[in-house]
């Protein structure tokens, strides 16, 4: 770690990128595996880069016990430069083999980065800068090499030995030990290196590629979970077929591995041919996984598989380019799910998640462009902005260029850059060149900070008989936006007539009538678009399909919102209109005004219920309300209690007024045949559970019995968990029984116990703080397991505003105390949790002071990790509260 005083750490700047002074062509690694102490010998073939000024070979490393350094077999003295964890080797010839021997200690590695232990298994996580915890290396993504890896260890303890590429040799050694040699022919950056060693069972299958090659597929888990791998395997095969069909991309090695682990900092990791997954994105069966889990597994399996081309074959030049692989790969996994399931529903879910999770980032102290300009700790930039907003930016290329144009751009991107480490600009130019178009202005999307606003206005021009739409754009006033100029914003628009039928959209001067949805492109800060053939009362539907990641401002009447919610042909627009309407009612109540629109909302919901047979999944989306967190987003000061009361009142009102319909739906949606995880069945379960939730909230007579029965008769986790949550959150009769039953039924299943923790952590009552305290002592809870931290503490801090913001500060103290501990052993996970204090300045003085106190305590902590320090410092600097 760099020396710490009162000096803030110096950030790395995007503009300061320099090519490496040394290339590495080939790496040989030799592991002598042991949980307490592993010996690593590396032989790296280095070559001076003639294109940069001569510099000594400088390698990165962290927590390494260095035993020897040799150049071409000759032992040399070495100097570990203290402070920045660098090893400088002088007098290396222009080409040489540098050998380094180190000892590392997986057992002591609580940060879960580098080589660490999970249960009986040893495994690695190297992205972004974890390889330097394994050996000395130029640990940066533009240094790409082929790897040959020899793993040796006790056969009993580590019967399975895996690394990237193909197994080229294995055999027995003395003393009950054995070894395996793996060879990866594709040059890769060190962050894609991986090994796994342990006692694992495997599910095997094969996939035949479009060119007729047979690929072995192997998914590994602990032996007791071997029956829960079928869905992951099925998802993998569908992903492989989809990438061939949609993008012409075929898998390139003879084997593809997936390994599930319970100790993992994030969702999953795309190591070349050896994907490592958080078990929650692999294991599934009817009794233990919800429909949402099934969908999550499918999309994460797809995401990591898709990285093989977008990330691995073409990788990032430096970490500022992270969105090059992540934004693009999220876009690809979103498209995969859209093609597998319902495109409209998927779009709503993705945008809804963006608004809930990314908009606050854009508004907060760590706001950054999808391609950041500076960072202290790169792990803090694996954000919703880089991933989800980045995916929206990629989607805009498709919107602007069309599906075929986008494909041409992708083809050219791979043609130009296969095997290279490149930049977002390289991607953008491939898109432009393949389509013979200019996308220079589009680059501003990679530099702008915050969510832009799109202001729209319509008027009827009596003289010309044209409807005039004015669009204006504004960027947030972040200093990095100064002098940026206007963005290129694709805006899809349509209109409804007085009978709510779609109208053709024809631009003034066109002779033929246009399509019902029209793409406009705003390239100036303000522009007018004129339409012919529309009457003054045509109802505009703007930003259909969320064609750009902006906040839209348009003055719809509540009645018009209800019309759009009911009749817009674009599912996303229906959802946004319904949201707009409920936000209006809630806003009135939160601010203590008379409401005008509650009846309209009830009517609109009734219509959705009546029509819900056609698309139950869409109906479930339409019948959702903004969370308390979302309602807090644009308010300052945030009145936690008023928001909670208003939302509760609305759920109650809807439950009561729609009681008969909801009961009818609940009965009608009862399963008719055998359980299946398929989309249509999952959609029915989803809507049915929404109905039950509303009935319970509305205090419907008999809701307790209904929920208890639903719990007891559930033959799948979706229904059982929904019933358990409804019983607990509404404090219904039977809740205690379900709580105890759930715990006892699933005591042995850590993933299901995570759900049990979350339900309790998110009960909207001040006493939930005490529950969380108590649950931290539960035998199934471990603070050193990221899934546990997220399911109990993370869920509490992010999903339970009433308790987290408890007036006496007990919620803040709890999270502050956990952060203090996490900082010592897993700063990556800690830093994420620390962002829950980001908006401290937006709360009333008393709460603001108490939140600030927790931040200040952390800032003052001796030896605070750079991860948490970066978050906390930014938050403390930000008085506005976003
Ligand atoms: N690259 C991974 C993905 O998006 C995520 C990732 C980055 C990650 N750093 C990590 C996963 C550290 C686990 C731990 O698919
Ligand atoms: Zn990814």
PDB file of N, CA and C and ligand atoms in Angstrom, residues 270 303-304 307 325-326 329 387, ligand 2:
ATOM      1  N   UNK A 270     -14.912 -13.835 -16.159  1.00  0.00           N
ATOM      2  CA  UNK A 270     -14.786 -14.437 -17.487  1.00  0.00           C
ATOM      3  C   UNK A 270     -13.405 -14.983 -17.823  1.00  0.00           C
ATOM      4  N   UNK A 303     -23.506 -13.623 -20.092  1.00  0.00           N
ATOM      5  CA  UNK A 303     -22.584 -12.486 -19.996  1.00  0.00           C
ATOM      6  C   UNK A 303     -21.121 -12.965 -19.999  1.00  0.00           C
ATOM      7  N   UNK A 304     -20.812 -13.890 -19.110  1.00  0.00           N
ATOM      8  CA  UNK A 304     -19.413 -14.334 -19.017  1.00  0.00           C
ATOM      9  C   UNK A 304     -18.998 -15.064 -20.283  1.00  0.00           C
ATOM     10  N   UNK A 307     -18.164 -12.654 -23.015  1.00  0.00           N
ATOM     11  CA  UNK A 307     -16.867 -11.990 -22.838  1.00  0.00           C
ATOM     12  C   UNK A 307     -15.758 -12.679 -23.638  1.00  0.00           C
ATOM     13  N   UNK A 325     -15.483  -3.368 -22.723  1.00  0.00           N
ATOM     14  CA  UNK A 325     -15.891  -4.773 -22.627  1.00  0.00           C
ATOM     15  C   UNK A 325     -17.165  -4.943 -21.807  1.00  0.00           C
ATOM     16  N   UNK A 326     -17.344  -4.125 -20.766  1.00  0.00           N
ATOM     17  CA  UNK A 326     -18.502  -4.360 -19.888  1.00  0.00           C
ATOM     18  C   UNK A 326     -19.800  -3.785 -20.462  1.00  0.00           C
ATOM     19  N   UNK A 329     -20.712  -6.019 -23.331  1.00  0.00           N
ATOM     20  CA  UNK A 329     -21.139  -7.373 -22.956  1.00  0.00           C
ATOM     21  C   UNK A 329     -22.476  -7.346 -22.224  1.00  0.00           C
ATOM     22  N   UNK A 387     -21.169  -0.247 -16.397  1.00  0.00           N
ATOM     23  CA  UNK A 387     -21.855  -1.430 -16.922  1.00  0.00           C
ATOM     24  C   UNK A 387     -23.185  -1.074 -17.602  1.00  0.00           C
TER      25      UNK A 387
HETATM   26 ZN1  LIG B   2     -18.580  -8.405 -17.485  1.00  0.00          ZN
END
